Structures are given as structure tokens and as C-alpha cells.
Amino acid sequence: METAALIVVLVILLALFFDFTNGFHDTANAMATPIATGALKPKTAVLLAAVLNLVGAFLSTEVSKTVSHGIIHEDGIKADIFLPMIFAGLIGAITWNMLTWLLGLPSSSSHALFGGLIGATLVGVGASGIDFGMVLSKIILPALIAPVTAGIIAFAATKIAYSITRRYDNKPDGRDGFRWGQIFTSSLVALAHGTNDAQKTMGVITLALITVGWQSSSQADPYLWVIVACAVTIALGTYLGGWRIIRTLGKGLTDVKPAQGFSAESSTAATILASSAFGFALSTTQVASGSVIGSGLGRRGSSVRWSTAGRIAIGWLLTLPAAGAVGALAALLINWLGNWGIFIDAVLALAVIIGLFLRSRRDAVTSANAMSDVAESGLAIELPDTPPPTRRQQRIERAKAEAKARALAREKAKAEAKQKAEAKQKAAKKARTKGASSAVKVEEPEATRSEESK
């Protein structure tokens, strides 16, 4: 029992550290676009995100129930087997989170957690320990549907935003009012992030407590101290780590305009909040990325760099199996060496975390050591310096061209009429001059004949 209690303490500490990495890894989901458009200053944005993550963690526990009473059949697994598996799964999630943070690979903290837990359980218990129906319905399908849905909503919202502000088409800063709206929408995203991501750590801790018998399996909701600990930890990670990442992401999203940012954040917040209410364990990073791409496509004249979009998708696909592989390796050591395997896993995990952190401190904050697919999604949209005219602008230009053509036609008609009048006047004058000269010639012979007769 003492060993089990020690492992539970290790699991809680690891889960809270994962919560911390989740905070600084995913801050950009809410605050990258308002930083890029100048709606919020970086420090203000990070502080606001931290506070709202803290508040959001108290609003719902549905996602926590999905983790603690959903993907793993904890009732049929002994505590002395299952607790080390949770420990190994967390090592897989944290290792993948830190590695992707350092290398700039697109990643989802949520899928890293699920992948680590699933990989460790498959090695330690077998396929019977996984509820694959729940994994499919609550994790896999939402991961495929939610980014597409968020992108479609953001695309439509961007179209609407630009259509109702057409009078500012020829004014480069005419839509700056959307920056104020971005403060509200980015706050909603931060709140939604707290309601979704903080609960995943609550679910892991609750799962460990149920396994060791410190919480009844009939009690789906986490204890209050678990909620408070997870909320404070993710908020602390958001504030301390988010500043470094969001500064990089703010520079990466240079193409995002205020109207686009407003639309993307609105779509992200709506999708995550709705999913949290239904207990879907979404990747907020994927949803935010889908919204950024959708809003970029909603702006006229834009096009997708499909190579970059493909890199984002590959990052999404790799996270779950890669974290699962690391979790499986950690579980394999435990299976082979027992408690010594737990000790070796802990030492290796600590060494990896410290090593990756020290490695990141040697480099400046650039896209090479702090990047997520939210930044990449901004780069996936190629926007011209001068976007093509809207249909309204095209109609105006056609009307102006037609009016100009009519004016030119009138001027030409007037010029032709004037030329004709002048030609007539010249002809009349010439005729009069010719008639006068003929009369003079007729009179001259008569005068000569009269002189001869005399």
C-alpha cells in the first residue's frame, strides 16, 4: 500500500506538471491572433489568458468524466498494475509535449495525453483495458470533425464580417473596430480552453484516485482540491510559459487582419464550449488552427499553401501514436523491471525534461524552438498585398467605366457635330465667295462692250 501511495503521489505530480506544460503550450490558441493584430499587448494577453483559464476550469467537469470514466476500463484492472500504467502514460505525454515545444512540430497536448495513456495501457493490460468505442466517439471523431467545423464557421463569419463592412473596402484601417471585438472573443477562447484542457488533468488524477481506492468509482466528479490544483497549475503555466511562445506566434501570424481574427476566435470559442458541454475531449490547438485557416480563406484573394497545411495535418496525425509509443516504452520498462522500472522511468523523464529545457534556453525565441500549428496555420494562408476587388467594387468600377465611356461618347458626338457645323460654315462661305467672283466676271464683259460701242 505504501508503494501504491507513493506512485499515486508521483502520478499527481506528473499530471500537474503535464497541466503546466499544457498551459504554456496552448496559450497561443487564444492569444496569437489578438497579438498579431495589435488588439492586445503580449503581457496583457498572457495574463488575461491565465486568469480565464483558471475560471474556465471550474465551469464544467464533463471532459474530466470522459477521461476518468471513459477511455479506460479501470474497474477490471488491479491498482498495482494500473497505477504504473498511468505513470508511464503521463511520461509519454510530457516527453512528447516538451519535444514538440522545442522542435517546433505541430502538436496537441490533449492527444499527447490520450496517446500516452492508451499506449501504456495496451502494453500493461492489453486491448481489453481500452474502451475503443469511447475513444472513437469522444476523441477520434471530434478530432476529425471539430477542426473542419470550426474552419467552416470561421469562413462564413469572415465572409459576413467583410460583407457588412464594405464601406471600408478602400480604407486600409477601416476595420480596426474588430480589434475591440477580438479582446472579447480571445477571452472566450481562453475560458473555453480552461473548461476543456484543465479537465483532462483532473480526469487523470481522479482515475488514479479511483484505482487506488481513494475515490469511489461511482463518483464521477473530481474532488474540489483536484479542480483547484489543476486550475491553478494550468493558469500558472499559461502565464509563465505562454509569454515566450506567444511572442513568437504573434510574429508568425502577420497576415491575420482584425476581422479575420475576430471571426476565427469566435468560431474557436463556440466549437470548444459546445464540445466541452457534450464531454468531447477536443484538441484546442487543432480547433484554433482550423479556424485560422477558415478565416483566411474567407478573406477574398487568399489561397492555401497546401504544403504547409499538409505539415499541420501530419503533426496532428503523429501526436497520438508518437506519445503512445513513448508511453508504451515506459510501460515496457515497468513490466520488465517492476518498481525499478518506475524509478528508471522517473529518472529518465526528469533528465529528458531538464535537458530539453536547458537546450531551449540556449536559443533565442524563434520559430525553430517554439512553434505550434496555430502559427503554421497562419502561414498556410497566402494573401496578396493588395486583395482583388469585391463584387461591389467591381460593379462600381464598371459603372464608373460606363459613365466615363458615355461622357467620352458625348464629347465625341459634340466634337463631330462641331466639326460638321464648321464644315458647313466653310462650305457656305466658300459658296458665297465663289458666287461673288462669278458676278464680277459677268459685269466685266458688259462694261467692255459699252465702251466699244461708244
Coordinates of C-alpha atoms in Angstrom, one line a residue:
M1 CA 0.0 0.0 0.0
E2 CA 2.9 2.3 0.7
T3 CA 4.2 1.7 -2.8
A4 CA 0.8 2.4 -4.3
A5 CA 0.5 5.6 -2.3
L6 CA 4.0 6.7 -3.5
I7 CA 3.0 6.0 -7.1
V8 CA -0.2 8.0 -6.6
V9 CA 1.8 11.0 -5.4
L10 CA 4.1 10.6 -8.4
V11 CA 1.1 10.4 -10.7
I12 CA -0.4 13.5 -9.2
L13 CA 2.9 15.5 -9.5
L14 CA 3.4 14.3 -13.1
A15 CA -0.2 15.1 -14.0
L16 CA 0.1 18.6 -12.6
F17 CA 3.4 19.1 -14.5
F18 CA 1.7 18.0 -17.7
D19 CA -1.1 20.5 -16.9
F20 CA 1.7 23.2 -16.6
T21 CA 3.1 22.3 -20.0
N22 CA -0.4 22.2 -21.4
G23 CA -0.8 25.8 -20.2
F24 CA 2.3 27.3 -21.9
H25 CA 1.9 25.0 -25.0
D26 CA -1.6 26.1 -25.8
T27 CA -1.7 29.8 -24.7
A28 CA -1.4 30.8 -28.4
N29 CA -4.7 29.2 -29.2
A30 CA -6.4 32.1 -27.6
M31 CA -3.9 34.9 -27.9
A32 CA -1.9 34.5 -31.1
T33 CA -4.3 36.4 -33.3
P34 CA -5.0 39.4 -31.0
I35 CA -1.3 39.8 -30.5
A36 CA -0.8 39.6 -34.3
T37 CA -3.3 42.3 -35.0
G38 CA -2.3 44.5 -32.1
A39 CA -5.6 44.1 -30.2
L40 CA -3.7 43.1 -27.0
K41 CA -0.1 43.6 -25.8
P42 CA 1.7 40.3 -25.2
K43 CA 2.0 40.5 -21.4
T44 CA -1.6 41.7 -21.1
A45 CA -2.8 38.8 -23.3
V46 CA -0.9 36.2 -21.4
L47 CA -2.2 37.5 -18.0
L48 CA -5.8 37.6 -19.3
A49 CA -5.5 34.0 -20.7
A50 CA -4.1 32.8 -17.4
V51 CA -7.0 34.3 -15.4
L52 CA -9.6 33.0 -17.7
N53 CA -8.1 29.5 -17.9
L54 CA -8.3 29.5 -14.1
V55 CA -12.0 30.5 -14.2
G56 CA -12.9 28.1 -17.0
A57 CA -11.5 25.1 -15.1
F58 CA -14.4 25.5 -12.6
L59 CA -17.2 25.7 -15.1
S60 CA -17.6 22.1 -16.2
T61 CA -16.4 18.6 -15.4
E62 CA -17.8 16.7 -18.4
V63 CA -14.5 16.2 -20.1
S64 CA -13.0 15.0 -16.8
K65 CA -15.6 12.3 -16.7
T66 CA -14.6 11.2 -20.2
V67 CA -11.0 10.7 -19.1
S68 CA -11.7 9.1 -15.7
H69 CA -14.8 7.1 -16.7
G70 CA -14.5 6.7 -20.4
I71 CA -11.4 5.6 -22.4
I72 CA -10.0 3.0 -19.9
H73 CA -11.8 0.2 -18.2
E74 CA -10.4 1.0 -14.8
D75 CA -12.8 -1.3 -12.9
G76 CA -11.3 -4.5 -14.2
I77 CA -7.6 -3.5 -13.6
K78 CA -5.7 -4.0 -10.4
A79 CA -4.2 -1.0 -8.8
D80 CA -0.7 -2.4 -8.6
I81 CA -0.8 -2.7 -12.4
F82 CA -2.9 0.3 -13.5
L83 CA -1.2 3.0 -11.4
P84 CA 2.2 2.4 -13.1
M85 CA 0.5 2.4 -16.4
I86 CA -1.0 5.9 -15.7
F87 CA 2.5 7.0 -14.6
A88 CA 4.0 5.7 -17.9
G89 CA 1.3 7.3 -19.9
L90 CA 2.0 10.7 -18.4
I91 CA 5.7 10.3 -19.1
G92 CA 4.8 9.7 -22.8
A93 CA 2.6 12.8 -22.9
I94 CA 5.1 15.1 -21.1
T95 CA 8.0 13.9 -23.2
W96 CA 6.2 14.5 -26.5
N97 CA 4.9 17.8 -25.3
M98 CA 8.4 19.1 -24.4
L99 CA 9.9 17.7 -27.5
T100 CA 7.4 19.3 -29.9
W101 CA 7.7 22.5 -28.0
L102 CA 11.5 22.5 -28.6
L103 CA 11.5 21.3 -32.2
G104 CA 8.5 23.4 -33.3
L105 CA 6.5 20.4 -34.5
P106 CA 2.7 20.8 -34.7
S107 CA 1.3 19.1 -31.7
S108 CA -1.8 18.7 -29.4
S109 CA -1.3 18.5 -25.7
S110 CA -4.7 16.7 -25.4
H111 CA -3.8 14.0 -27.9
A112 CA -0.4 13.6 -26.3
L113 CA -2.1 12.8 -23.1
F114 CA -4.6 10.3 -24.6
G115 CA -1.9 8.7 -26.7
G116 CA 0.4 8.2 -23.7
L117 CA -2.4 6.7 -21.6
I118 CA -3.6 4.4 -24.4
G119 CA -0.1 3.2 -25.3
A120 CA 0.8 2.4 -21.7
T121 CA -2.5 0.6 -21.1
L122 CA -2.1 -1.5 -24.2
V123 CA 1.4 -2.7 -23.0
G124 CA 0.5 -3.1 -19.4
V125 CA -3.0 -4.5 -19.6
G126 CA -3.8 -5.3 -23.2
A127 CA -6.5 -4.2 -25.6
S128 CA -9.2 -5.2 -23.2
G129 CA -8.3 -2.3 -21.0
I130 CA -9.3 0.3 -23.7
D131 CA -12.9 1.3 -24.5
F132 CA -12.3 1.7 -28.2
G133 CA -15.9 2.8 -28.7
M134 CA -15.4 5.7 -26.4
V135 CA -12.0 6.5 -27.9
L136 CA -13.6 6.7 -31.3
S137 CA -16.7 8.7 -30.4
K138 CA -15.2 11.1 -27.8
I139 CA -11.6 11.6 -29.2
I140 CA -11.0 10.4 -32.8
L141 CA -14.2 11.6 -34.5
P142 CA -14.2 15.0 -32.7
A143 CA -10.5 15.4 -33.7
L144 CA -11.6 14.9 -37.4
I145 CA -14.8 16.8 -37.3
A146 CA -14.2 19.8 -35.0
P147 CA -11.3 21.5 -37.0
V148 CA -13.3 21.2 -40.2
T149 CA -16.5 22.5 -38.5
A150 CA -14.6 25.4 -36.9
G151 CA -13.0 26.3 -40.2
I152 CA -16.4 26.4 -42.0
I153 CA -17.8 28.6 -39.2
A154 CA -14.8 30.9 -39.4
F155 CA -15.0 31.0 -43.2
A156 CA -18.7 32.0 -43.1
A157 CA -18.1 34.5 -40.2
T158 CA -15.3 36.2 -42.1
K159 CA -17.4 36.5 -45.3
I160 CA -20.2 38.1 -43.2
A161 CA -17.8 40.4 -41.4
Y162 CA -16.3 41.7 -44.7
S163 CA -19.7 42.0 -46.4
I164 CA -21.3 44.1 -43.7
T165 CA -18.2 46.4 -43.6
R166 CA -17.9 47.0 -47.4
R167 CA -17.8 50.7 -47.0
Y168 CA -14.3 50.3 -45.6
D169 CA -13.0 48.4 -48.6
N170 CA -10.8 51.2 -49.8
K171 CA -9.7 52.2 -46.3
P172 CA -6.7 50.2 -45.0
D173 CA -7.5 50.7 -41.3
G174 CA -11.3 51.0 -41.6
R175 CA -11.9 47.7 -39.8
D176 CA -9.9 48.4 -36.7
G177 CA -13.0 48.3 -34.6
F178 CA -12.8 44.5 -34.8
R179 CA -9.7 44.7 -32.5
W180 CA -12.0 45.6 -29.6
G181 CA -14.2 42.6 -30.5
Q182 CA -11.0 40.4 -30.5
I183 CA -10.5 41.2 -26.8
F184 CA -13.9 39.6 -26.1
T185 CA -13.5 36.7 -28.4
S186 CA -10.0 35.8 -27.4
S187 CA -11.1 35.9 -23.8
L188 CA -13.9 33.4 -24.7
V189 CA -11.3 31.1 -26.3
A190 CA -9.1 31.3 -23.1
L191 CA -12.2 30.5 -21.0
A192 CA -13.1 27.6 -23.3
H193 CA -9.5 26.3 -23.1
G194 CA -9.8 26.1 -19.3
T195 CA -13.1 24.2 -19.5
N196 CA -11.6 21.6 -21.8
D197 CA -7.9 21.1 -21.3
A198 CA -7.7 21.6 -17.5
Q199 CA -10.3 18.9 -17.0
K200 CA -8.2 16.3 -18.8
T201 CA -5.6 16.5 -16.0
M202 CA -8.5 16.4 -13.4
G203 CA -9.6 13.2 -15.1
V204 CA -6.2 11.6 -14.9
I205 CA -5.8 12.4 -11.2
T206 CA -9.4 11.2 -10.5
L207 CA -8.6 8.0 -12.4
A208 CA -5.5 7.4 -10.2
L209 CA -7.5 8.0 -7.0
I210 CA -10.3 5.6 -8.1
T211 CA -7.7 3.0 -9.0
V212 CA -6.1 3.0 -5.5
G213 CA -9.5 3.2 -3.8
W214 CA -9.2 6.8 -2.5
Q215 CA -12.3 7.8 -4.5
S216 CA -15.4 5.8 -5.3
S217 CA -15.9 4.8 -8.9
S218 CA -19.5 5.8 -8.6
Q219 CA -18.4 9.4 -8.0
A220 CA -17.7 10.8 -11.5
D221 CA -16.9 14.4 -10.4
P222 CA -13.3 15.2 -9.3
Y223 CA -12.7 16.4 -5.7
L224 CA -12.6 20.1 -5.2
W225 CA -8.9 20.1 -4.3
V226 CA -8.2 18.4 -7.6
I227 CA -10.1 21.1 -9.5
V228 CA -8.3 23.9 -7.7
A229 CA -4.9 22.3 -8.2
C230 CA -5.4 21.7 -11.9
A231 CA -6.9 25.2 -12.4
V232 CA -4.1 27.0 -10.7
T233 CA -1.4 24.9 -12.4
I234 CA -2.7 25.4 -16.0
A235 CA -3.1 29.2 -15.2
L236 CA 0.5 29.3 -13.9
G237 CA 1.8 27.6 -17.0
T238 CA -0.2 29.9 -19.2
Y239 CA 1.3 33.0 -17.6
L240 CA 4.9 31.9 -17.1
G241 CA 5.4 29.9 -20.3
G242 CA 2.9 31.5 -22.6
W243 CA 4.8 34.8 -22.9
R244 CA 7.7 33.1 -24.6
I245 CA 5.6 31.2 -27.1
I246 CA 3.0 33.8 -27.8
R247 CA 5.7 36.3 -28.7
T248 CA 6.9 34.0 -31.4
L249 CA 3.4 33.2 -32.6
G250 CA 2.4 36.8 -32.7
K251 CA 5.2 37.4 -35.2
G252 CA 4.3 34.4 -37.2
L253 CA 0.7 35.4 -37.8
T254 CA 1.4 38.6 -39.7
D255 CA -1.2 38.0 -42.3
V256 CA -4.2 38.0 -39.9
K257 CA -6.4 41.0 -40.0
P258 CA -8.7 42.2 -37.2
A259 CA -11.9 41.0 -39.0
Q260 CA -10.3 37.6 -39.6
G261 CA -9.0 37.3 -36.0
F262 CA -12.4 38.2 -34.6
S263 CA -14.1 35.5 -36.8
A264 CA -11.5 32.8 -36.0
E265 CA -11.7 33.4 -32.3
S266 CA -15.5 33.4 -32.3
S267 CA -15.5 30.1 -34.2
T268 CA -12.9 28.5 -31.9
A269 CA -14.7 29.6 -28.7
A270 CA -18.1 28.3 -29.9
T271 CA -16.7 25.0 -31.0
I272 CA -14.8 24.3 -27.8
L273 CA -17.5 25.4 -25.4
A274 CA -20.1 23.3 -27.2
S275 CA -17.7 20.3 -27.2
S276 CA -17.0 20.7 -23.5
A277 CA -20.7 20.7 -22.7
F278 CA -21.0 17.3 -24.5
G279 CA -17.9 15.9 -22.9
F280 CA -15.8 15.7 -26.2
A281 CA -12.1 15.8 -25.4
L282 CA -11.0 18.1 -28.2
S283 CA -7.6 19.4 -29.1
T284 CA -8.0 23.2 -28.8
T285 CA -4.9 23.6 -30.9
Q286 CA -6.5 21.8 -33.8
V287 CA -9.7 23.8 -33.5
A288 CA -7.9 27.1 -33.3
S289 CA -5.8 26.1 -36.4
G290 CA -8.9 25.1 -38.4
S291 CA -10.5 28.5 -37.5
V292 CA -7.4 30.5 -38.6
I293 CA -7.3 28.7 -42.0
G294 CA -11.1 29.1 -42.4
S295 CA -11.0 32.8 -41.7
G296 CA -8.0 33.3 -44.0
L297 CA -9.9 31.6 -46.8
G298 CA -12.9 33.7 -46.1
R299 CA -10.9 36.8 -47.0
R300 CA -11.0 37.5 -50.7
G301 CA -8.0 36.8 -52.8
S302 CA -6.4 34.3 -50.4
S303 CA -5.1 30.9 -51.3
V304 CA -3.8 27.9 -49.2
R305 CA -0.2 26.8 -49.2
W306 CA -1.1 23.1 -49.2
S307 CA 2.4 22.0 -48.3
T308 CA 2.2 23.9 -45.0
A309 CA -1.4 22.7 -44.4
G310 CA -0.2 19.2 -45.0
R311 CA 2.6 19.6 -42.4
I312 CA -0.1 20.7 -40.0
A313 CA -2.2 17.7 -40.7
I314 CA 0.8 15.4 -40.3
G315 CA 1.6 16.9 -37.0
W316 CA -2.0 16.2 -35.9
L317 CA -1.8 12.6 -37.0
L318 CA 1.6 11.9 -35.4
T319 CA 0.9 13.2 -31.9
L320 CA -1.4 10.4 -30.7
P321 CA 0.7 7.4 -31.9
A322 CA 4.0 9.1 -31.1
A323 CA 3.0 9.9 -27.5
G324 CA 1.5 6.4 -27.3
A325 CA 4.8 4.9 -28.4
V326 CA 6.7 6.8 -25.7
G327 CA 4.1 5.7 -23.1
A328 CA 4.4 2.1 -24.3
L329 CA 8.2 2.1 -23.9
A330 CA 7.9 3.5 -20.4
A331 CA 5.3 0.8 -19.6
L332 CA 7.5 -1.8 -21.1
L333 CA 10.3 -0.9 -18.7
I334 CA 7.9 -1.2 -15.8
N335 CA 6.7 -4.6 -17.0
W336 CA 10.3 -5.9 -17.2
L337 CA 11.8 -4.3 -14.1
G338 CA 8.8 -3.7 -11.8
N339 CA 9.4 -0.9 -9.2
W340 CA 12.9 -0.4 -10.6
G341 CA 11.3 0.3 -13.9
I342 CA 9.2 3.1 -12.3
F343 CA 12.4 4.5 -10.8
I344 CA 14.2 4.4 -14.1
D345 CA 11.3 5.9 -15.9
A346 CA 11.2 8.8 -13.4
V347 CA 14.9 9.4 -13.7
L348 CA 14.8 9.3 -17.5
A349 CA 11.8 11.6 -17.6
L350 CA 13.4 14.1 -15.3
A351 CA 16.6 14.0 -17.4
V352 CA 14.7 14.5 -20.6
I353 CA 12.6 17.4 -19.2
I354 CA 15.7 19.2 -17.8
G355 CA 17.7 18.5 -20.9
L356 CA 15.0 19.9 -23.3
F357 CA 14.5 22.9 -21.1
L358 CA 18.2 23.7 -20.9
R359 CA 18.5 23.2 -24.7
S360 CA 15.7 25.7 -25.3
R361 CA 17.4 28.3 -23.0
R362 CA 20.5 28.3 -25.2
D363 CA 18.5 29.5 -28.2
A364 CA 16.7 32.7 -28.9
V365 CA 12.9 32.7 -29.1
T366 CA 12.3 31.9 -32.8
S367 CA 10.1 29.6 -34.8
A368 CA 12.8 26.9 -34.5
N369 CA 12.2 26.3 -30.8
A370 CA 8.7 27.4 -30.1
M371 CA 6.0 26.8 -32.7
S372 CA 2.6 25.3 -32.9
D373 CA 0.2 24.6 -35.7
V374 CA -1.7 27.8 -34.9
A375 CA 1.3 29.8 -36.2
E376 CA 1.7 27.3 -39.1
S377 CA -2.0 27.7 -40.0
G378 CA -1.5 31.5 -40.3
L379 CA 1.4 30.8 -42.7
A380 CA -0.7 28.4 -44.7
I381 CA -2.8 31.2 -45.9
E382 CA -1.2 33.3 -48.7
L383 CA -2.7 36.7 -49.0
P384 CA -1.8 39.3 -51.7
D385 CA -0.6 42.7 -50.7
T386 CA -3.5 44.2 -52.5
P387 CA -6.5 41.9 -52.4
P388 CA -8.7 41.8 -55.5
P389 CA -11.8 44.0 -55.7
T390 CA -15.1 42.7 -54.3
R391 CA -18.2 42.2 -56.5
R392 CA -19.5 45.6 -55.2
Q393 CA -16.2 47.3 -56.1
Q394 CA -16.3 45.6 -59.5
R395 CA -19.9 46.9 -60.1
I396 CA -18.8 50.4 -59.0
E397 CA -15.8 50.2 -61.3
R398 CA -17.9 49.0 -64.2
A399 CA -20.4 51.8 -63.5
K400 CA -17.6 54.4 -63.5
A401 CA -16.2 52.9 -66.7
E402 CA -19.6 53.0 -68.4
A403 CA -20.2 56.6 -67.2
K404 CA -16.8 57.6 -68.5
A405 CA -17.5 55.9 -71.8
R406 CA -20.8 57.7 -72.1
A407 CA -19.1 61.0 -71.3
L408 CA -16.4 60.3 -73.9
A409 CA -19.1 59.4 -76.4
R410 CA -21.0 62.7 -75.7
E411 CA -17.8 64.6 -76.1
K412 CA -17.0 62.8 -79.3
A413 CA -20.5 63.5 -80.6
K414 CA -20.2 67.1 -79.7
A415 CA -16.8 67.3 -81.4
E416 CA -18.2 65.6 -84.5
A417 CA -21.2 68.0 -84.6
K418 CA -19.0 71.0 -84.2
Q419 CA -16.8 69.7 -87.0
K420 CA -19.8 69.2 -89.2
A421 CA -21.1 72.7 -88.4
E422 CA -17.7 74.3 -89.1
A423 CA -17.5 72.3 -92.3
K424 CA -21.0 73.6 -93.3
Q425 CA -20.0 77.1 -92.5
K426 CA -16.8 76.8 -94.5
A427 CA -18.8 75.4 -97.4
A428 CA -21.4 78.2 -97.3
K429 CA -18.7 80.8 -97.0
K430 CA -16.9 79.3 -100.0
A431 CA -20.1 79.2 -102.0
R432 CA -20.7 82.8 -101.2
T433 CA -17.2 83.8 -102.2
K434 CA -17.5 81.8 -105.5
G435 CA -20.8 83.4 -106.3
A436 CA -19.5 86.9 -105.8
S437 CA -16.5 86.2 -108.0
S438 CA -18.8 84.9 -110.8
A439 CA -20.9 88.1 -110.7
V440 CA -17.8 90.3 -111.1
K441 CA -16.7 88.3 -114.1
V442 CA -20.2 88.7 -115.8
E443 CA -20.2 92.5 -115.3
E444 CA -16.7 93.0 -116.8
P445 CA -17.7 92.0 -120.4
E446 CA -20.8 94.2 -120.4
A447 CA -18.7 97.2 -119.4
T448 CA -16.2 96.4 -122.2
R449 CA -19.0 96.2 -124.8
S450 CA -20.5 99.5 -123.8
E451 CA -17.1 101.2 -124.1
E452 CA -16.5 99.8 -127.6
S453 CA -19.9 101.0 -128.8
K454 CA -19.0 104.5 -127.8

